[in-house]
């Protein structure tokens, strides 16, 4: 009897992620999955980006949290469409949760979508949501050894943002050593140093966002 | 036919945790499971505790990390027995991992055992290891909203340590609001404010440790 050989089957999550991606592209939405430890500044980064870009771009946000709608409440004050996903104990977003959120957003009115993942430097790295780019925040007070301890997250990052650089005078953090460790895991990762509190470095991130939302035609 | 009704069966993890607990008690070891986000100061707390107590108590350490032996290397410089567990991507320690570590420690020479969990404010909350007490660190730069966003971790904590209070002058952190949120989830949690950098408040934690390792006879 003939043996059926099935090749290149996507996992259920990857298949759903691919469908999310197609939905987003059909609507002309560029999506960024934002990941970090708890409290590294994901929501602050999104808020700072909205303040600088809301007159240039139509922005939407998906907020992922184990519990509460604290972050979505902050975002909604900026008058952009936002959906809160509560995972009820779940440690990461997955493509199915993202799909539900996308179905509840006015995608026709969105050009740039931020998907803020659950605060966790491990599990979210393993689940594609359909995003175009992955941004990982590291925070100066967490220490400079995180790429060694949580390599998967830094391996998949398209861009790494070192946040809270305003605290560098009060802490030991070897920014060169950190960047070297990230590059050793992931040569292509772009690294920006920022402070959402003082605004330092945010313009580099904004330039990256604009270049990716509307890439210059070759 | 008679229907068998099985009651009070522990999960595989809880059963192993119970065995670990019995092993520890047989050897007279008091064990604390230390949990937090990445970079909140678990290793620093263990180091500061060793420095203050190593002449009074025999201390051992289990270090849990996704990758690397950075933390175990730091601990071993203090000349206390230490075992590093690498989870290879796993987001928490479980009782089986803890069991392997216990089998590789000279438990007869240990009175106080710290088990440093993987840096993650979600998943470790669901897995007993056999410990007597659970200590959860929160870090001032993470922000004061963490009990709302990660309630399970604060619900199971016996003691909550708010670390990096030396950074309070440079950050917005409502310590009263934070404590109130913790107490709303978990009335019995003790809360200490500490700085592993300046040493402030560490003596309260040391007193807690000593009172628990050698509880006064009633």
Coordinates of C-alpha atoms in Angstrom, one line a residue:
Chain A
X1 CA 0.0 0.0 0.0
X2 CA 1.1 3.5 -0.8
X3 CA 2.4 5.5 2.1
X4 CA 1.3 9.0 2.2
X5 CA 4.1 11.5 2.9
X6 CA 2.9 14.9 4.2
X7 CA 5.4 17.6 4.0
X8 CA 5.7 21.2 5.2
X9 CA 2.6 21.1 7.3
X10 CA 2.4 24.2 9.4
X11 CA 1.5 23.8 13.0
X12 CA -2.0 24.8 13.9
X13 CA -0.7 28.1 15.4
X14 CA 1.6 28.8 12.4
X15 CA -1.3 28.2 10.0
X16 CA -3.6 30.6 11.8
X17 CA -0.7 33.1 12.0
X18 CA -0.3 32.9 8.3
X19 CA -4.0 33.5 7.9
X20 CA -3.8 36.5 10.2
X21 CA -0.9 37.8 8.1
X22 CA -2.9 37.5 4.9
X23 CA -5.8 39.3 6.5
X24 CA -3.5 42.1 7.6
X25 CA -1.8 42.4 4.2
X26 CA -5.2 42.5 2.4
X27 CA -6.1 45.5 4.6
X28 CA -2.7 47.2 4.2
X29 CA -1.9 46.8 7.9
X30 CA 1.7 46.6 9.1
X31 CA 1.9 44.7 12.4
X32 CA 4.5 44.7 15.1
X33 CA 4.5 42.1 17.9
X34 CA 6.1 43.8 21.0
X35 CA 7.6 41.5 23.6
X36 CA 9.5 41.9 26.9
X37 CA 9.6 41.0 30.6
X38 CA 6.9 42.5 32.8
X39 CA 7.4 46.2 33.3
X40 CA 10.1 46.8 30.7
X41 CA 8.0 49.5 29.0
X42 CA 6.0 48.0 26.2
X43 CA 2.9 50.2 26.9
X44 CA 5.0 53.3 27.4
X45 CA 6.7 52.7 24.0
X46 CA 3.4 52.3 22.3
X47 CA 2.1 55.5 23.9
X48 CA 5.1 57.5 22.9
X49 CA 4.9 56.2 19.4
X50 CA 1.2 57.1 19.2
X51 CA 1.9 60.6 20.4
X52 CA 4.5 61.2 17.7
X53 CA 2.8 59.4 14.8
X54 CA -1.0 59.7 15.3
X55 CA -1.2 62.6 12.9
X56 CA 0.7 60.8 10.2
X57 CA -0.5 57.2 10.5
X58 CA -3.7 55.4 11.5
X59 CA -2.7 53.3 14.5
X60 CA -4.4 50.4 16.2
X61 CA -3.4 48.4 19.3
X62 CA -4.0 44.9 20.7
X63 CA -3.1 44.6 24.4
X64 CA -2.3 41.1 25.8
X65 CA -2.3 40.6 29.6
X66 CA -3.0 37.7 31.9
X67 CA -5.5 39.9 33.8
X68 CA -6.8 43.5 33.9
X69 CA -7.4 46.2 31.2
X70 CA -5.0 48.7 32.7
X71 CA -2.9 49.0 29.5
X72 CA -5.8 49.1 27.1
X73 CA -7.4 51.9 29.3
X74 CA -4.2 53.9 29.0
X75 CA -4.1 53.4 25.2
X76 CA -7.8 54.3 24.7
X77 CA -7.1 57.7 26.2
X78 CA -5.1 58.4 23.0
X79 CA -8.3 57.9 20.9
X80 CA -6.9 55.0 18.9
X81 CA -8.8 51.7 18.5
X82 CA -7.6 49.1 21.0
X83 CA -8.7 45.6 22.0
X84 CA -7.7 44.0 25.3
X85 CA -7.0 40.2 25.4
X86 CA -7.0 38.6 28.8
X87 CA -5.3 35.2 28.7
X88 CA -6.7 34.2 32.2
X89 CA -3.4 32.7 33.3
X90 CA -2.0 32.0 29.9
X91 CA 1.7 33.1 29.5
X92 CA 1.7 34.3 25.9
X93 CA -0.6 35.4 23.1
X94 CA -1.2 32.9 20.3
X95 CA -2.5 33.3 16.7
X96 CA -6.0 32.3 17.7
X97 CA -6.2 35.0 20.3
X98 CA -4.7 37.5 17.8
X99 CA -7.3 36.4 15.2
X100 CA -10.2 37.2 17.6
X101 CA -8.7 40.6 18.3
X102 CA -8.3 41.3 14.5
X103 CA -11.9 40.4 14.0
X104 CA -12.9 43.0 16.5
X105 CA -10.7 45.9 15.2
X106 CA -11.7 48.3 12.4
X107 CA -8.7 47.1 10.2
X108 CA -9.7 49.2 7.3
X109 CA -8.9 52.2 9.5
X110 CA -5.5 50.9 10.6
X111 CA -2.1 51.3 8.9
X112 CA 0.1 50.4 11.8
X113 CA -0.9 47.7 14.4
X114 CA 0.9 47.2 17.7
X115 CA 0.3 43.8 19.4
X116 CA 1.6 44.1 22.9
X117 CA 2.3 40.5 24.1
X118 CA 2.0 39.2 27.7
X119 CA 5.0 40.3 29.8
X120 CA 7.2 37.3 29.6
X121 CA 10.7 36.9 28.2
X122 CA 10.3 33.2 27.4
X123 CA 7.0 31.8 26.1
X124 CA 5.9 34.5 23.6
X125 CA 9.0 33.8 21.5
X126 CA 7.5 30.5 20.4
X127 CA 4.2 31.7 19.0
X128 CA 3.9 33.7 15.7
X129 CA 0.8 35.9 15.6
X130 CA 0.9 37.0 12.0
X131 CA 3.0 40.0 12.6
X132 CA 5.5 41.5 10.1
X133 CA 8.1 42.4 12.7
X134 CA 9.0 41.4 16.2
X135 CA 10.3 44.1 18.6
X136 CA 11.8 43.0 21.9
X137 CA 12.4 45.5 24.8
X138 CA 15.1 45.0 27.3
X139 CA 15.2 47.3 30.3
X140 CA 18.4 48.7 31.9
X141 CA 17.3 47.7 35.5
X142 CA 16.9 44.1 34.4
X143 CA 20.7 43.9 33.9
X144 CA 22.9 43.2 30.8
X145 CA 22.9 39.4 31.0
X146 CA 19.5 38.8 29.6
X147 CA 20.6 37.7 26.1
X148 CA 22.6 34.9 27.7
X149 CA 19.7 33.8 29.9
X150 CA 16.8 34.1 27.5
X151 CA 18.4 33.5 24.1
X152 CA 15.3 32.5 22.1
X153 CA 13.7 35.9 22.5
X154 CA 16.7 37.8 21.3
X155 CA 17.3 35.3 18.4
X156 CA 13.9 36.0 16.9
X157 CA 13.9 39.8 17.4
X158 CA 14.0 42.1 14.4
X159 CA 14.6 45.0 16.6
X160 CA 15.8 45.2 20.2
X161 CA 15.1 48.4 22.2
X162 CA 17.1 49.0 25.3
X163 CA 14.7 51.0 27.4
X164 CA 15.1 53.2 30.6
X165 CA 18.6 54.4 29.6
X166 CA 17.8 57.5 31.8
X167 CA 18.6 55.1 34.7
X168 CA 22.1 54.2 33.4
X169 CA 23.8 56.7 35.9
X170 CA 22.3 54.7 38.8
X171 CA 22.9 51.2 37.7
X172 CA 25.7 48.9 36.3
X173 CA 24.8 48.0 32.8
X174 CA 27.4 47.3 30.1
X175 CA 25.6 48.5 27.0
X176 CA 28.4 47.4 24.7
X177 CA 28.5 44.0 26.2
X178 CA 24.7 43.7 25.9
X179 CA 24.8 44.7 22.2
X180 CA 27.6 42.2 21.5
X181 CA 25.7 39.4 23.2
X182 CA 22.6 40.2 21.1
X183 CA 24.6 40.4 17.9
X184 CA 26.2 37.0 18.7
X185 CA 22.7 35.5 18.8
X186 CA 21.2 37.5 16.0
X187 CA 23.4 39.4 13.6
X188 CA 20.5 41.1 11.9
X189 CA 18.8 42.6 15.0
X190 CA 18.8 46.3 15.0
X191 CA 19.4 47.8 18.5
X192 CA 18.2 51.1 19.7
X193 CA 18.8 52.8 23.1
X194 CA 15.8 54.6 24.3
X195 CA 14.1 56.2 27.3
X196 CA 10.3 56.5 27.2
X197 CA 10.6 58.8 30.2
X198 CA 12.9 61.5 28.7
X199 CA 12.3 60.7 25.0
X200 CA 15.9 60.1 24.3
X201 CA 16.5 57.8 21.3
X202 CA 12.8 57.5 20.5
X203 CA 13.3 59.2 17.1
X204 CA 15.5 56.3 15.9
X205 CA 12.7 53.9 16.7
X206 CA 10.1 56.2 15.0
X207 CA 12.3 56.3 11.8
X208 CA 12.5 52.5 11.9
X209 CA 8.7 52.3 12.2
X210 CA 8.1 54.7 9.3
X211 CA 10.7 53.0 7.1
X212 CA 8.9 49.7 7.7
X213 CA 5.3 50.8 7.4
X214 CA 6.0 52.5 4.1
X215 CA 9.2 50.9 2.7
X216 CA 10.7 53.0 -0.1
X217 CA 10.2 51.4 -3.5
X218 CA 13.4 49.9 -4.9
Chain B
X1 CA -20.3 -3.4 38.2
X2 CA -18.8 -1.3 40.9
X3 CA -17.5 2.0 39.9
X4 CA -14.2 2.9 41.4
X5 CA -14.1 6.4 42.8
X6 CA -10.6 7.9 43.2
X7 CA -10.3 10.9 45.4
X8 CA -7.6 13.4 46.3
X9 CA -5.1 12.1 43.8
X10 CA -2.3 14.6 43.6
X11 CA -1.1 15.6 40.1
X12 CA 2.2 14.0 39.1
X13 CA 3.9 17.3 39.9
X14 CA 2.3 17.7 43.3
X15 CA 3.1 14.1 44.2
X16 CA 6.8 14.6 43.3
X17 CA 6.8 17.9 45.2
X18 CA 5.4 16.1 48.2
X19 CA 8.2 13.6 48.0
X20 CA 10.8 16.4 47.7
X21 CA 9.3 18.0 50.8
X22 CA 9.6 14.7 52.8
X23 CA 13.2 14.3 51.6
X24 CA 14.0 17.9 52.7
X25 CA 12.3 17.5 56.1
X26 CA 14.0 14.2 56.7
X27 CA 17.3 16.0 56.3
X28 CA 16.2 19.0 58.3
X29 CA 16.4 21.4 55.3
X30 CA 14.1 24.5 55.1
X31 CA 13.5 25.4 51.5
X32 CA 12.4 28.7 49.9
X33 CA 11.3 28.9 46.3
X34 CA 12.3 32.4 45.0
X35 CA 10.3 33.8 42.0
X36 CA 10.2 37.0 40.0
X37 CA 10.4 38.6 36.6
X38 CA 13.8 38.4 34.8
X39 CA 16.2 40.8 36.5
X40 CA 14.2 41.7 39.6
X41 CA 17.1 40.7 41.8
X42 CA 16.6 37.0 42.8
X43 CA 20.4 36.2 42.6
X44 CA 21.3 39.4 44.4
X45 CA 19.0 38.6 47.2
X46 CA 20.4 35.1 47.6
X47 CA 24.0 36.5 47.6
X48 CA 23.2 39.2 50.2
X49 CA 21.5 36.6 52.4
X50 CA 24.5 34.2 52.1
X51 CA 26.9 37.0 53.0
X52 CA 24.9 37.8 56.2
X53 CA 24.1 34.2 57.3
X54 CA 26.8 31.9 56.1
X55 CA 28.5 31.9 59.5
X56 CA 25.2 31.1 61.2
X57 CA 23.6 28.6 58.8
X58 CA 24.6 26.0 56.3
X59 CA 23.1 27.3 53.0
X60 CA 22.6 25.5 49.6
X61 CA 21.3 26.9 46.4
X62 CA 19.5 25.6 43.3
X63 CA 19.7 27.9 40.3
X64 CA 17.0 27.6 37.6
X65 CA 17.6 29.3 34.2
X66 CA 16.5 28.7 30.6
X67 CA 20.2 28.9 29.6
X68 CA 23.7 29.7 31.0
X69 CA 25.3 29.1 34.4
X70 CA 25.9 32.8 35.1
X71 CA 23.9 32.8 38.4
X72 CA 25.4 29.5 39.7
X73 CA 28.9 30.8 39.0
X74 CA 28.2 33.9 41.1
X75 CA 26.8 31.8 44.0
X76 CA 29.7 29.3 43.9
X77 CA 32.2 32.2 44.6
X78 CA 30.5 32.3 48.1
X79 CA 31.7 28.7 48.7
X80 CA 28.2 27.3 49.2
X81 CA 27.0 24.2 47.4
X82 CA 25.0 25.1 44.2
X83 CA 23.4 23.2 41.4
X84 CA 22.4 24.9 38.1
X85 CA 19.4 23.6 36.3
X86 CA 19.0 24.6 32.6
X87 CA 15.5 24.2 31.4
X88 CA 16.5 24.5 27.7
X89 CA 13.6 26.8 26.8
X90 CA 11.3 25.7 29.7
X91 CA 9.6 28.6 31.4
X92 CA 9.5 27.3 35.0
X93 CA 11.1 24.7 37.3
X94 CA 9.0 21.7 38.2
X95 CA 9.2 19.1 41.0
X96 CA 11.1 16.6 38.8
X97 CA 13.8 19.1 38.0
X98 CA 14.0 20.0 41.7
X99 CA 14.2 16.4 42.6
X100 CA 17.3 15.9 40.3
X101 CA 18.9 18.9 41.9
X102 CA 18.2 17.7 45.4
X103 CA 19.8 14.3 44.5
X104 CA 22.9 16.2 43.5
X105 CA 23.2 18.4 46.6
X106 CA 24.9 17.4 49.9
X107 CA 21.6 17.8 51.8
X108 CA 23.1 16.6 55.1
X109 CA 25.2 19.7 55.0
X110 CA 22.4 22.1 54.2
X111 CA 19.9 23.8 56.7
X112 CA 18.6 26.5 54.4
X113 CA 18.0 25.9 50.7
X114 CA 17.2 28.6 48.2
X115 CA 15.6 27.5 44.9
X116 CA 15.9 30.3 42.4
X117 CA 13.2 29.7 39.8
X118 CA 13.3 30.8 36.1
X119 CA 12.7 34.5 35.7
X120 CA 9.0 34.6 34.8
X121 CA 6.1 36.2 36.7
X122 CA 3.5 33.7 35.3
X123 CA 4.3 30.0 34.9
X124 CA 6.4 29.2 38.0
X125 CA 3.3 30.1 40.1
X126 CA 1.6 26.9 39.0
X127 CA 4.3 24.4 40.0
X128 CA 5.1 23.3 43.6
X129 CA 8.7 22.1 44.0
X130 CA 8.5 20.8 47.6
X131 CA 9.5 24.1 49.1
X132 CA 8.3 25.3 52.6
X133 CA 7.8 28.9 51.6
X134 CA 7.4 31.0 48.4
X135 CA 9.2 34.3 48.1
X136 CA 8.2 36.7 45.3
X137 CA 10.3 39.7 44.3
X138 CA 8.9 42.7 42.7
X139 CA 11.2 45.4 41.4
X140 CA 10.5 49.1 41.6
X141 CA 11.4 49.8 37.9
X142 CA 8.8 47.2 36.8
X143 CA 6.0 49.5 38.1
X144 CA 3.4 49.2 40.8
X145 CA 0.7 47.6 38.7
X146 CA 2.1 44.1 38.7
X147 CA -0.3 42.5 41.3
X148 CA -3.2 43.5 39.0
X149 CA -1.6 42.1 35.9
X150 CA 0.0 38.9 37.4
X151 CA -2.3 38.0 40.3
X152 CA -1.6 34.3 40.6
X153 CA 2.0 34.9 41.6
X154 CA 1.1 37.3 44.3
X155 CA -1.8 35.1 45.5
X156 CA 0.6 32.2 46.3
X157 CA 3.4 34.3 47.8
X158 CA 4.3 33.8 51.5
X159 CA 6.5 36.9 51.4
X160 CA 6.7 39.7 48.8
X161 CA 10.0 41.6 48.6
X162 CA 9.9 45.0 46.8
X163 CA 13.5 45.3 45.6
X164 CA 15.5 48.2 44.2
X165 CA 13.9 50.8 46.5
X166 CA 17.1 52.8 46.1
X167 CA 15.6 53.8 42.7
X168 CA 12.4 55.2 44.2
X169 CA 13.6 58.8 43.8
X170 CA 14.0 58.4 40.1
X171 CA 10.7 56.5 39.3
X172 CA 7.0 56.8 39.9
X173 CA 6.1 53.8 42.2
X174 CA 3.2 54.0 44.6
X175 CA 4.4 51.7 47.4
X176 CA 1.2 52.0 49.4
X177 CA -0.9 51.3 46.4
X178 CA 1.3 48.3 45.6
X179 CA 1.0 46.9 49.1
X180 CA -2.7 47.4 49.1
X181 CA -3.1 45.5 45.8
X182 CA -1.0 42.6 47.2
X183 CA -3.0 42.4 50.4
X184 CA -6.3 42.5 48.4
X185 CA -5.1 39.3 46.7
X186 CA -3.4 37.7 49.6
X187 CA -4.1 38.9 53.1
X188 CA -1.3 36.8 54.7
X189 CA 1.6 37.9 52.5
X190 CA 4.3 39.6 54.4
X191 CA 5.8 42.6 52.5
X192 CA 9.3 43.9 52.8
X193 CA 10.9 46.8 51.1
X194 CA 14.6 46.2 50.3
X195 CA 17.5 47.2 48.2
X196 CA 20.2 44.6 47.5
X197 CA 22.4 47.5 46.3
X198 CA 22.4 49.6 49.4
X199 CA 21.4 46.9 51.9
X200 CA 18.3 48.8 53.1
X201 CA 15.6 46.6 54.6
X202 CA 17.6 43.4 54.1
X203 CA 17.7 42.9 57.9
X204 CA 13.9 42.5 57.9
X205 CA 14.2 39.7 55.4
X206 CA 17.0 38.1 57.3
X207 CA 14.9 38.1 60.5
X208 CA 12.0 36.4 58.5
X209 CA 14.4 33.8 57.2
X210 CA 15.8 33.0 60.7
X211 CA 12.4 32.9 62.3
X212 CA 11.3 30.4 59.7
X213 CA 14.4 28.2 59.6
X214 CA 14.3 27.8 63.4
X215 CA 10.8 28.6 64.5
X216 CA 10.6 29.3 68.2
X217 CA 9.0 26.4 70.0
X218 CA 5.5 27.3 71.3

